[in-house]
PDB file of C-alpha atoms in Angstrom:
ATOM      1  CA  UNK E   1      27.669  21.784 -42.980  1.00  0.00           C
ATOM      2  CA  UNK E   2      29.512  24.259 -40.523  1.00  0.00           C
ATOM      3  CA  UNK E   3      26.575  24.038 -38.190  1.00  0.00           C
ATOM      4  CA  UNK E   4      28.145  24.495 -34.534  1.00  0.00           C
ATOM      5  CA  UNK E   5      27.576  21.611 -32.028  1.00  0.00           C
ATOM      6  CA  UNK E   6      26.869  22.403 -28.527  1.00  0.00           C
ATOM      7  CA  UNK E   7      27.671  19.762 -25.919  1.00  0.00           C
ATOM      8  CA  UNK E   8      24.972  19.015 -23.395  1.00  0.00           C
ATOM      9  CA  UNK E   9      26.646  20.675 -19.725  1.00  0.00           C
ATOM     10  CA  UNK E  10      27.936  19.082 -17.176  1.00  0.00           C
ATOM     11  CA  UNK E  11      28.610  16.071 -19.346  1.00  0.00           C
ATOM     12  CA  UNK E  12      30.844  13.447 -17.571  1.00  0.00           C
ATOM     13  CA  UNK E  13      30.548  10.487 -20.757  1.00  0.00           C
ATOM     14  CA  UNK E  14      34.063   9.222 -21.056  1.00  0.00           C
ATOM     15  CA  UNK E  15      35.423   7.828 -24.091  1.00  0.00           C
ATOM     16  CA  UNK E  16      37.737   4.472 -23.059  1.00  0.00           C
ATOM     17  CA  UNK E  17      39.923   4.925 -25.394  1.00  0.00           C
ATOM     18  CA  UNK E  18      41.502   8.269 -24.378  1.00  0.00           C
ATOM     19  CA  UNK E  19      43.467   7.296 -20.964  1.00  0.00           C
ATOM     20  CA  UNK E  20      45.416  10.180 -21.257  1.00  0.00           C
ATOM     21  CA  UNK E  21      42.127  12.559 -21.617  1.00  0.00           C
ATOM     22  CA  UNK E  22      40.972  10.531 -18.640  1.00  0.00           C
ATOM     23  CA  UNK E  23      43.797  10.989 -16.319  1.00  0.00           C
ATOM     24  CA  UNK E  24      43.995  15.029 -17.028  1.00  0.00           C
ATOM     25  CA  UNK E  25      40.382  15.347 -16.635  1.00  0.00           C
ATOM     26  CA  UNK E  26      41.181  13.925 -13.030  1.00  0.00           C
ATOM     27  CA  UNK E  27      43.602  16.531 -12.751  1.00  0.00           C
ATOM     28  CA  UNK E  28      41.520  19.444 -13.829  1.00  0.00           C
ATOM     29  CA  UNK E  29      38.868  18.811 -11.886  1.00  0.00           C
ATOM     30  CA  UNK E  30      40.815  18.776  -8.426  1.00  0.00           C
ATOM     31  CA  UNK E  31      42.949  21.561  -8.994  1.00  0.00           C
ATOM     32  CA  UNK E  32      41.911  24.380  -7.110  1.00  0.00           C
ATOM     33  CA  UNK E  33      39.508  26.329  -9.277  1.00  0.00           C
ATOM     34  CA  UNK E  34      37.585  27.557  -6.152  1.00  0.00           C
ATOM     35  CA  UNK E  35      40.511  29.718  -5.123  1.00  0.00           C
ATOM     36  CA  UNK E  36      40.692  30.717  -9.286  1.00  0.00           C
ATOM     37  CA  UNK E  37      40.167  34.803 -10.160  1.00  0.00           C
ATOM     38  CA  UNK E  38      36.615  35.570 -11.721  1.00  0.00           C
ATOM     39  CA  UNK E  39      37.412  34.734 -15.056  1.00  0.00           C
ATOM     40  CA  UNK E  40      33.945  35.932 -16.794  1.00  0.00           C
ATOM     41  CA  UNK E  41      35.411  37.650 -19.972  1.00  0.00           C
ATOM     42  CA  UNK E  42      38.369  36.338 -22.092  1.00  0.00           C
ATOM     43  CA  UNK E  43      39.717  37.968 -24.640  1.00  0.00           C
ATOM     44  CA  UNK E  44      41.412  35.382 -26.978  1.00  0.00           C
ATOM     45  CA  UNK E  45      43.980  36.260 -30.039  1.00  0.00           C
ATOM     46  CA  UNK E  46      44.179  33.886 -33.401  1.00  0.00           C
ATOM     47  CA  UNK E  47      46.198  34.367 -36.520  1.00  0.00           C
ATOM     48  CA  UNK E  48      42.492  34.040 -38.785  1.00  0.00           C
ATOM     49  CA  UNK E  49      44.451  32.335 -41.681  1.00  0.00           C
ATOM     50  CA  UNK E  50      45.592  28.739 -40.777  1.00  0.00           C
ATOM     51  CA  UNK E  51      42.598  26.549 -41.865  1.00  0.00           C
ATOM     52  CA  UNK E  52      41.216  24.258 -40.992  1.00  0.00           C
ATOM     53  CA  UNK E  53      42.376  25.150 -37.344  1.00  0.00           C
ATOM     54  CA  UNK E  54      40.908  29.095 -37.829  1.00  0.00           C
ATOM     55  CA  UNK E  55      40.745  31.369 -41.433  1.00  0.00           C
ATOM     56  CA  UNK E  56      39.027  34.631 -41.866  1.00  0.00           C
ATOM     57  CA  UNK E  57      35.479  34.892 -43.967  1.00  0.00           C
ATOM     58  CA  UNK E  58      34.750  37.939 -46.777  1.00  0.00           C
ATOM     59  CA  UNK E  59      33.109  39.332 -44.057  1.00  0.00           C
ATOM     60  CA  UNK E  60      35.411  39.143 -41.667  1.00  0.00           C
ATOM     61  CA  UNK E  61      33.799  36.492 -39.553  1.00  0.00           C
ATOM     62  CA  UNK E  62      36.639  33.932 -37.937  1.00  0.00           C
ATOM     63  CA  UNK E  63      35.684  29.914 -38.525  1.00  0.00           C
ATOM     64  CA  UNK E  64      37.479  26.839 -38.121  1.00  0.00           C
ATOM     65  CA  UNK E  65      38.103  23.959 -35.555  1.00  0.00           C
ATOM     66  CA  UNK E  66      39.219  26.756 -32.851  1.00  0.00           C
ATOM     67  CA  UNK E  67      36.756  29.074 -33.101  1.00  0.00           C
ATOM     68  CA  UNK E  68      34.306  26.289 -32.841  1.00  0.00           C
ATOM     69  CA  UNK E  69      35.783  24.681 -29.805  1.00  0.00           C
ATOM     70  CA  UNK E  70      36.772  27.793 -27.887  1.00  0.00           C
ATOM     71  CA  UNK E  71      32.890  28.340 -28.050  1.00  0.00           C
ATOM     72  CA  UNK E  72      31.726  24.965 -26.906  1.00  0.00           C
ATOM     73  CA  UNK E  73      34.793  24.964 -23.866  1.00  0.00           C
ATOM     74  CA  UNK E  74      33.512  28.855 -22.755  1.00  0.00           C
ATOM     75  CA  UNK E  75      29.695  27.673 -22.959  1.00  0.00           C
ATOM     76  CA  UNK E  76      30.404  25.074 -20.686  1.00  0.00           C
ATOM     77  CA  UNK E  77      32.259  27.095 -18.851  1.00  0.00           C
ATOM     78  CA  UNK E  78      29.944  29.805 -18.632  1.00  0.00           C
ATOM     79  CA  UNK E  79      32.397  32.872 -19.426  1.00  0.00           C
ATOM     80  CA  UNK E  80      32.512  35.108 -22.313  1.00  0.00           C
ATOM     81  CA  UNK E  81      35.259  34.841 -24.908  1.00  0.00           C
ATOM     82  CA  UNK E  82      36.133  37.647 -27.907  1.00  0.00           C
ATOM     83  CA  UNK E  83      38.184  36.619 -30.520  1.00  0.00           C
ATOM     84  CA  UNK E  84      40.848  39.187 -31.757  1.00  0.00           C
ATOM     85  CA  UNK E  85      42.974  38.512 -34.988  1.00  0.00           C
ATOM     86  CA  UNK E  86      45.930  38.795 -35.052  1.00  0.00           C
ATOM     87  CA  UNK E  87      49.052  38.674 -37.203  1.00  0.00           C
ATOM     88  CA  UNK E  88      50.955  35.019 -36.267  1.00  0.00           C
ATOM     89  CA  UNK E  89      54.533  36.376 -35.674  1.00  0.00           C
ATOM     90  CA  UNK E  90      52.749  39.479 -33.215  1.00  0.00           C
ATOM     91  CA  UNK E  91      50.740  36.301 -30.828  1.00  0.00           C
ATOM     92  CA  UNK E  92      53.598  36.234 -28.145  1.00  0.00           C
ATOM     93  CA  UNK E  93      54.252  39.343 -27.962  1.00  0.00           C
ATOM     94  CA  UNK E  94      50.753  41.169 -27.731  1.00  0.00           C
ATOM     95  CA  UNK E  95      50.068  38.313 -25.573  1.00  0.00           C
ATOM     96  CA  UNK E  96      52.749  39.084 -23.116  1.00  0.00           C
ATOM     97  CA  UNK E  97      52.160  42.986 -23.702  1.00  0.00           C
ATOM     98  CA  UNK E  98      48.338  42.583 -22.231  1.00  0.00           C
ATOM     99  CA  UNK E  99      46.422  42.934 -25.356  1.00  0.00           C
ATOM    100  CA  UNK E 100      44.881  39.837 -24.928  1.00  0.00           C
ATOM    101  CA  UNK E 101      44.451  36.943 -22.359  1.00  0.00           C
ATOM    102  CA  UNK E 102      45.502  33.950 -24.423  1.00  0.00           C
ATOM    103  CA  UNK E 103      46.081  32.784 -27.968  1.00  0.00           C
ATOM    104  CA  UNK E 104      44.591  29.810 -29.399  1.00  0.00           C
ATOM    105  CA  UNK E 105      46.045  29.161 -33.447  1.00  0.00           C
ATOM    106  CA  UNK E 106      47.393  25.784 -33.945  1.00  0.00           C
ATOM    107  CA  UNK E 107      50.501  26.716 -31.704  1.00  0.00           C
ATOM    108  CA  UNK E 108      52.768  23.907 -30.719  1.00  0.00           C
ATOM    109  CA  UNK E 109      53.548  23.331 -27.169  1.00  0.00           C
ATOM    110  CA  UNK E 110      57.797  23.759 -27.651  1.00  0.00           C
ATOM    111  CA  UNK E 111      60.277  24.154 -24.955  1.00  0.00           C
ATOM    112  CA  UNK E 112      61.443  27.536 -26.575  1.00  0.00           C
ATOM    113  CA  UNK E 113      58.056  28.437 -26.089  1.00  0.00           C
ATOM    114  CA  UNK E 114      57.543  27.769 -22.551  1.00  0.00           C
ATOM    115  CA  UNK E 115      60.819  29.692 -21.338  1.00  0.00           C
ATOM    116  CA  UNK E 116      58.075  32.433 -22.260  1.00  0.00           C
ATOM    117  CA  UNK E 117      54.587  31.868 -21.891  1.00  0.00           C
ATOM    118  CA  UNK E 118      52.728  29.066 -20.162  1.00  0.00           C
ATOM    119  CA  UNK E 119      50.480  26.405 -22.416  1.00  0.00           C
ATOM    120  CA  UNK E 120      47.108  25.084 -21.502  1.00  0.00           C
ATOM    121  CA  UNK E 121      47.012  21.106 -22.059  1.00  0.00           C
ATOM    122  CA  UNK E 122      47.193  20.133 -25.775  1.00  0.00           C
ATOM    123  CA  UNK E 123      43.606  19.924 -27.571  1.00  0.00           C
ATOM    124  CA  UNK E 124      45.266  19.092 -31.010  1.00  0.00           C
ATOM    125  CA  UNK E 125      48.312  16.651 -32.076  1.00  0.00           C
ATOM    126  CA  UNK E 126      49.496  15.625 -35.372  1.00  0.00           C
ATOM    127  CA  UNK E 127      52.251  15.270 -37.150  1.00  0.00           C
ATOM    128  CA  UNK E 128      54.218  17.534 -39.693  1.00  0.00           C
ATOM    129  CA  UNK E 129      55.270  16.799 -43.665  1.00  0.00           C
ATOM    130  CA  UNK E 130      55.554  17.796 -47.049  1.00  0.00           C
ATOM    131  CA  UNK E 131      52.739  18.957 -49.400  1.00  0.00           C
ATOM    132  CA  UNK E 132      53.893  18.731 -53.254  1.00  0.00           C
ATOM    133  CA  UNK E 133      52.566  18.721 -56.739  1.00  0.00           C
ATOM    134  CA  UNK E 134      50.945  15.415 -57.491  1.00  0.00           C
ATOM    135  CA  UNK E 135      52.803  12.876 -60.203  1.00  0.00           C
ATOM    136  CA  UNK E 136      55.691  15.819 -59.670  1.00  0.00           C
ATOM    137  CA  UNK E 137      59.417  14.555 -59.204  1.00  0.00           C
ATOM    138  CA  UNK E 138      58.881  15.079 -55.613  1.00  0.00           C
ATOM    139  CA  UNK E 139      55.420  13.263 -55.177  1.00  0.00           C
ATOM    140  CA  UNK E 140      57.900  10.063 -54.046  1.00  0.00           C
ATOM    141  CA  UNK E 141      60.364  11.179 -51.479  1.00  0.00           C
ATOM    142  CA  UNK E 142      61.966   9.071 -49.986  1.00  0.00           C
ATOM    143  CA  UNK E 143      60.224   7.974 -46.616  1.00  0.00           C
ATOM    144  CA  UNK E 144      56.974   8.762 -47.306  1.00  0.00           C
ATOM    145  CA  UNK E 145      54.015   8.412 -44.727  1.00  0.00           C
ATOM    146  CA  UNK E 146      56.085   7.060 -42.543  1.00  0.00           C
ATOM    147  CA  UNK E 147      56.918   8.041 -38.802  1.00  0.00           C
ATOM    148  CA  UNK E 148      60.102   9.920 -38.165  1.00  0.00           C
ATOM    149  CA  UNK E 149      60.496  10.574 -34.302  1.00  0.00           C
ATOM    150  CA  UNK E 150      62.948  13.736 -33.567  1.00  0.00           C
ATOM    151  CA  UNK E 151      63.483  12.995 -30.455  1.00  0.00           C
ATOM    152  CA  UNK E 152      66.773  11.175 -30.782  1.00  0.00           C
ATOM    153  CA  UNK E 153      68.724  14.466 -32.971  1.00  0.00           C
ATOM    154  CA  UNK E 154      71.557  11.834 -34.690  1.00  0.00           C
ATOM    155  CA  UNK E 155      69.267   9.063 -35.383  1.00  0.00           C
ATOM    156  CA  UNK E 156      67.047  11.168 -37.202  1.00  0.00           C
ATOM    157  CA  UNK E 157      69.983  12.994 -38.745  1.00  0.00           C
ATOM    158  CA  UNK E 158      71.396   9.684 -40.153  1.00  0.00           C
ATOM    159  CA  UNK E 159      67.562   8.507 -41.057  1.00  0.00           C
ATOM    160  CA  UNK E 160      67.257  11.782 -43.542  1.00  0.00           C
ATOM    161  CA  UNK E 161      70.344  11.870 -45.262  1.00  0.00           C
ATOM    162  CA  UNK E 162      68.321  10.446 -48.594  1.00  0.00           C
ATOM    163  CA  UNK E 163      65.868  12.975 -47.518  1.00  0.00           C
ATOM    164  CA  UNK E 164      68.171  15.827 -47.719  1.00  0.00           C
ATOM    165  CA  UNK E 165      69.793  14.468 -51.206  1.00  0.00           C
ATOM    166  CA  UNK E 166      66.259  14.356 -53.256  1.00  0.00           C
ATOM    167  CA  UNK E 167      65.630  18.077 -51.950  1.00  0.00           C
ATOM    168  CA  UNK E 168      69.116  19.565 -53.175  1.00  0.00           C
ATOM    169  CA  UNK E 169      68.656  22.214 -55.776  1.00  0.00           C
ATOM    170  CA  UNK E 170      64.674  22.462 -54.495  1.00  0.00           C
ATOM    171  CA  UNK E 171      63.351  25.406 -52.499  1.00  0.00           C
ATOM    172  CA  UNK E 172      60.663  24.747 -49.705  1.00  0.00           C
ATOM    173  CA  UNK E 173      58.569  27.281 -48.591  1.00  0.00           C
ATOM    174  CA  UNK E 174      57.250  27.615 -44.877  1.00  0.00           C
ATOM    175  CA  UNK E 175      56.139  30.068 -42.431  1.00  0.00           C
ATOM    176  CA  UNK E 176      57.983  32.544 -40.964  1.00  0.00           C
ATOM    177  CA  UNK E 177      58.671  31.546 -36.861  1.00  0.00           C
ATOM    178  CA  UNK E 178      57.250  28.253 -37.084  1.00  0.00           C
ATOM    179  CA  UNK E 179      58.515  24.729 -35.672  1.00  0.00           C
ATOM    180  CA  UNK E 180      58.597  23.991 -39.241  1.00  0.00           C
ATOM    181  CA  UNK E 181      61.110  26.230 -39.776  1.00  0.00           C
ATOM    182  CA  UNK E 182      63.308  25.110 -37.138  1.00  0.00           C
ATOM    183  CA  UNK E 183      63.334  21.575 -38.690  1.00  0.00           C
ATOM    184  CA  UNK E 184      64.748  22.685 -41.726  1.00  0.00           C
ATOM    185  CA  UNK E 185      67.080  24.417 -40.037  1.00  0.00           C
ATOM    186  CA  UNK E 186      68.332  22.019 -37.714  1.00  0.00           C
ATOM    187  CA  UNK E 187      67.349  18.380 -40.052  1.00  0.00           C
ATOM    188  CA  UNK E 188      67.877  19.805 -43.831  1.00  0.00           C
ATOM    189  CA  UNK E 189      70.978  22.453 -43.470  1.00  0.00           C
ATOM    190  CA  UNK E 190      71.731  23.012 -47.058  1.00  0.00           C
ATOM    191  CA  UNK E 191      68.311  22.937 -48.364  1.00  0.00           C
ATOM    192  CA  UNK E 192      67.021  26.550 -49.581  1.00  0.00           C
ATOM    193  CA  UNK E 193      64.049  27.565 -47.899  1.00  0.00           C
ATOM    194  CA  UNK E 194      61.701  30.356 -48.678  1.00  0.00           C
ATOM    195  CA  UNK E 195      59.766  32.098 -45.349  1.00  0.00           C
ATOM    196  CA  UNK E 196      56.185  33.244 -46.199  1.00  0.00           C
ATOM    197  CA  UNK E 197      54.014  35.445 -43.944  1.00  0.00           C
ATOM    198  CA  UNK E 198      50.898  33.098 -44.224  1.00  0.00           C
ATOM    199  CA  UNK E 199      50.908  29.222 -45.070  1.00  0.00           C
ATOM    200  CA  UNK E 200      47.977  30.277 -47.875  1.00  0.00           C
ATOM    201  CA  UNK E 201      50.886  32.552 -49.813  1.00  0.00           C
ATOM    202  CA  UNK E 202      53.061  29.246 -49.527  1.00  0.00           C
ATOM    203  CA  UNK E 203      50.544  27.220 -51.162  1.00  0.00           C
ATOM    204  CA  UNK E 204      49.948  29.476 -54.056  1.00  0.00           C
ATOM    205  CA  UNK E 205      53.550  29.493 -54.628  1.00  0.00           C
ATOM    206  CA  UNK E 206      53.908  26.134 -54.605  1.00  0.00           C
ATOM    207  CA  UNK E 207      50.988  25.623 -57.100  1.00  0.00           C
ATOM    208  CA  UNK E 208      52.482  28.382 -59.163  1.00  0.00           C
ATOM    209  CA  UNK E 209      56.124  26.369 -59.299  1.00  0.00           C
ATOM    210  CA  UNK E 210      57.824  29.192 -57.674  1.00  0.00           C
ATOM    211  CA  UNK E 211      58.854  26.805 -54.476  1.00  0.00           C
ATOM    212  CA  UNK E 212      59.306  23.126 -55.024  1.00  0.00           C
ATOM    213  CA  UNK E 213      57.380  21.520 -51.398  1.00  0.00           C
ATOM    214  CA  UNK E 214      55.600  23.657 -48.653  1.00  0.00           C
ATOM    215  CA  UNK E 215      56.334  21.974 -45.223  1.00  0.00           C
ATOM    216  CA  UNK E 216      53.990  22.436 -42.071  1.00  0.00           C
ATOM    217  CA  UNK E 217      51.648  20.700 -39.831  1.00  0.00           C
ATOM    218  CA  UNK E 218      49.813  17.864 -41.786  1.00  0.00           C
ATOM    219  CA  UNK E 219      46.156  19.254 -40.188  1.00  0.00           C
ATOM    220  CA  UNK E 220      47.175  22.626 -41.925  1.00  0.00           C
ATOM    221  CA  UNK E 221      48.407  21.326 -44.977  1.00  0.00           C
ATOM    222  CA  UNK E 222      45.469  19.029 -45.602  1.00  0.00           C
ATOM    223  CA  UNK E 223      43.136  22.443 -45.854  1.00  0.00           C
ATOM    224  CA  UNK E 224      45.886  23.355 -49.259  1.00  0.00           C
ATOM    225  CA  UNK E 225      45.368  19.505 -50.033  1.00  0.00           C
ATOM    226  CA  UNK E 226      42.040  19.472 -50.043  1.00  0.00           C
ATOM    227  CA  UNK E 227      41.481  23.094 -52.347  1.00  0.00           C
ATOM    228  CA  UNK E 228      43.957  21.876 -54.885  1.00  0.00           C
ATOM    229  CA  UNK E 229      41.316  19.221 -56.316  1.00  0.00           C
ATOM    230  CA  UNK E 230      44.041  16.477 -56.654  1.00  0.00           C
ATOM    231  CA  UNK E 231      47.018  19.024 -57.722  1.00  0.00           C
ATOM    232  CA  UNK E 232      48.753  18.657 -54.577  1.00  0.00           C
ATOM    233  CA  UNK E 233      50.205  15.352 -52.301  1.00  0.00           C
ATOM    234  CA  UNK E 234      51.652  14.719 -49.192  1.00  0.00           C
ATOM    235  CA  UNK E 235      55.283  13.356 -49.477  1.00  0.00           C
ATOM    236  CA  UNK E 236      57.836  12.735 -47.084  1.00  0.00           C
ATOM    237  CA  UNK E 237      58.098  11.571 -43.303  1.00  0.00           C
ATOM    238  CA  UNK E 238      55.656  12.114 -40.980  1.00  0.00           C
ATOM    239  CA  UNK E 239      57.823  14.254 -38.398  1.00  0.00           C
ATOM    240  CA  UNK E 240      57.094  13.607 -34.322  1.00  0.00           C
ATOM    241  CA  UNK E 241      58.474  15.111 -31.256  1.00  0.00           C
ATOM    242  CA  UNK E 242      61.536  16.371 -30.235  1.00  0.00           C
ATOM    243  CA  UNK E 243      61.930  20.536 -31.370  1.00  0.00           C
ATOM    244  CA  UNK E 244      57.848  19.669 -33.051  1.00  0.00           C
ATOM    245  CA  UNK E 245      56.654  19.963 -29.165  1.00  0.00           C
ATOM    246  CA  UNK E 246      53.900  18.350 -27.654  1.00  0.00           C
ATOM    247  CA  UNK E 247      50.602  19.161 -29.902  1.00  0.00           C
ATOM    248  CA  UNK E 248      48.782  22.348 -29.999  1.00  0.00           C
ATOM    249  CA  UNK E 249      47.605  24.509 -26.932  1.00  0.00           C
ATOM    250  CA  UNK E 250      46.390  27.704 -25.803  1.00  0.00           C
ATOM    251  CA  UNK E 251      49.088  30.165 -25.251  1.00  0.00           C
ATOM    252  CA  UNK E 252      49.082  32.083 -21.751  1.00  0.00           C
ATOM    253  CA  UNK E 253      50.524  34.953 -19.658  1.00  0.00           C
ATOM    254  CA  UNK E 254      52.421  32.578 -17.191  1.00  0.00           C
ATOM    255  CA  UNK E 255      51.134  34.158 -13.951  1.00  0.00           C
ATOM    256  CA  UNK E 256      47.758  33.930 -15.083  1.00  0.00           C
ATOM    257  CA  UNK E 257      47.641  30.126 -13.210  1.00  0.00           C
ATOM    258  CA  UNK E 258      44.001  30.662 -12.337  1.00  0.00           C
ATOM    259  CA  UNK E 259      42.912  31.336 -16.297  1.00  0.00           C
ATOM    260  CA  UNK E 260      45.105  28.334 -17.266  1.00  0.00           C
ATOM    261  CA  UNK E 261      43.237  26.107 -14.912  1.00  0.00           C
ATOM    262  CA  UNK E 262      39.670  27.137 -15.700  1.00  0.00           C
ATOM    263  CA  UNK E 263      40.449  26.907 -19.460  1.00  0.00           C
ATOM    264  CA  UNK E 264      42.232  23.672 -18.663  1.00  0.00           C
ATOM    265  CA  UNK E 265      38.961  22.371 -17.225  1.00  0.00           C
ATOM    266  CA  UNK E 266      36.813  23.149 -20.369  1.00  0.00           C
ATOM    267  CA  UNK E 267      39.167  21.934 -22.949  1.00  0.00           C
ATOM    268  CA  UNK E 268      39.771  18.263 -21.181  1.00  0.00           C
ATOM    269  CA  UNK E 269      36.143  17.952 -20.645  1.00  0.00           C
ATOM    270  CA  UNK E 270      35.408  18.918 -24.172  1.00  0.00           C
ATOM    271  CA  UNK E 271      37.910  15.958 -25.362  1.00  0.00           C
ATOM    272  CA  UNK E 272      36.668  13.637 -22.814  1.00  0.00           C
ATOM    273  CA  UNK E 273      33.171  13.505 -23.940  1.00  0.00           C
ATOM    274  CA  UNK E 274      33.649  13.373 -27.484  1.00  0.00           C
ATOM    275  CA  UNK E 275      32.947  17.266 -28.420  1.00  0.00           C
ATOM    276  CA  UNK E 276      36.438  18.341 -29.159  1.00  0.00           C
ATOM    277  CA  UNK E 277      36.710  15.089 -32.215  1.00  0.00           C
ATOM    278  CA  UNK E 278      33.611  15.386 -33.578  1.00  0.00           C
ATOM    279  CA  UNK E 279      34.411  18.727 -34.225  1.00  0.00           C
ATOM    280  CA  UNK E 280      38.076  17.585 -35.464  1.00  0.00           C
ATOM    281  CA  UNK E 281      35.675  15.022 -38.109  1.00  0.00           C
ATOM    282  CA  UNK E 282      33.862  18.270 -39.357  1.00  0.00           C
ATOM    283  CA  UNK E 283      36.882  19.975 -40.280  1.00  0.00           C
ATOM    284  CA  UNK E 284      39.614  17.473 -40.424  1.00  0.00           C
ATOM    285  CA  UNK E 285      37.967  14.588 -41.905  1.00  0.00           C
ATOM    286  CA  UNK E 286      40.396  12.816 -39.175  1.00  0.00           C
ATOM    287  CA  UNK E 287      40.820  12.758 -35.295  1.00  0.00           C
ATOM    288  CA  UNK E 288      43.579  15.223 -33.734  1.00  0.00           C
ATOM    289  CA  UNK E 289      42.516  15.342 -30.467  1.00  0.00           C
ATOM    290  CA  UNK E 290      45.547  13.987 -27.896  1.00  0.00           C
ATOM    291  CA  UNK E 291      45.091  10.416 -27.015  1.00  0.00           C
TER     292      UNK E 291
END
């Protein structure tokens, strides 16, 4: 089922529905690369537990929508890539201490992020909610599946005050340093919130009733969905923009302009001709590549 696909190089099919893959494709391709540094091996950090984008086998092999696309983007790009795992709240900082070249695990594009490392162009994009018990008292909050955008802080503010009422007296777990965190901090003061290492120890909590709701990314939380067999549910808004970024790209060393480039190449080619969603299909069930 895993089975790895390998897009034919030098590919140039565009999908019409993707103008925005279109129009940074154009970009990539004039920007310069002849003048780029001989990129031939890349050493690339991931956290190895936030399925479905990467998680960590028995055997310690790493597998998920990442691994699987860095492979087809270096491929076509003709340069070796090593992954090295990595603990989430160390990516940053071994990035920007050299023990890596970039980091590529599900992490958002945010402007607190950019004041320190530089972002590839996004290659995943979805939005962020609740996961709950099923038939629990929280399987109905209020709002559910619908689109909240963050970008305007008081509308948003005003638009989950019912929100913020049907979680009092709950605890939501999250991970620690996420944008997920920030929301509740900024959009649910007054709700208790439990930080977790790994998104995997917040599900287990959640199905052992020692937190109420986990709250991430909804491509992360559908992995937790999906192993629960029907015990768990998304509830709640579906959370866009503002402090939630941009999507997902790789992380960079922000004077490493010629890496960012090549890499930029690969990945909008990858989405352009289709190889970056069928993969997305494999281990989404759904399409999260940029549009």
């Amino acid at each position: 089922m895993r089975v790895r696909h390998r897009p034919p190089e030098n590919s140039a099919v565009m999908h019409p529905a993707r103008p925005l893959l279109a129009a940074l494709l154009a970009f990539g391709l004039s920007s310069g690369l002849a003048q780029a540094k001989d990129w031939t091996h890349v050493r690339v950090a991931t956290e190895g537990a936030y399925p479905p984008f990467n998680s960590t086998t028995a055997d310690g092999k790493v597998i998920g929508y990442e691994p699987d696309l860095l492979k087809a983007v270096c491929d076509r790009l003709k340069i070796t890539c090593d992954t090295v795992v990595q603990d989430w709240d160390g990516l940053i900082p071994g990035l920007k201490a050299g023990k890596f070249d970039a980091i590529m695990s599900g992490m958002s594009i945010t402007p607190k992020r950019e004041e320190a490392i530089a972002f590839t162009v996004p290659y995943s994009q979805g939005p962020s909610t609740f996961a709950v018990m099923a038939g629990g008292p929280l399987a109905s909050l209020p709002s559910t599946g619908v689109d909240l955008d963050l970008a305007d802080h008081d509308a948003a503010m005003a638009r989950l005050a019912p929100l913020r009422d049907a979680l009092k007296g709950k605890v939501v777990g999250v991970q620690v340093a996420t944008i997920q965190a920030d929301l509740m901090a900024q959009y649910l003061p007054g709700v208790e919130v439990r930080s977790y290492k790994t998104n995997d120890e917040v599900a287990l909590d959640l199905e052992a009733g020692r937190v109420d709701a986990w709250i991430g990314s909804q491509t992360n939380l559908s992995a937790g969905v999906k192993a629960a067999k029907g015990g768990l549910a998304y509830a709640g808004p579906l959370f866009k923009g503002g402090l939630l970024g941009k999507g997902s790209g790789m992380g960079l060393r922000k004077d490493d302009a010629d890496l960012k480039a090549l890499l930029d190449r690969g990945l909008v080619e990858a989405m352009a001709d289709g190889t970056a969603g069928k993969l997305s299909q494999q281990w989404f069930g759904f399409d999260i590549v940029p549009r």
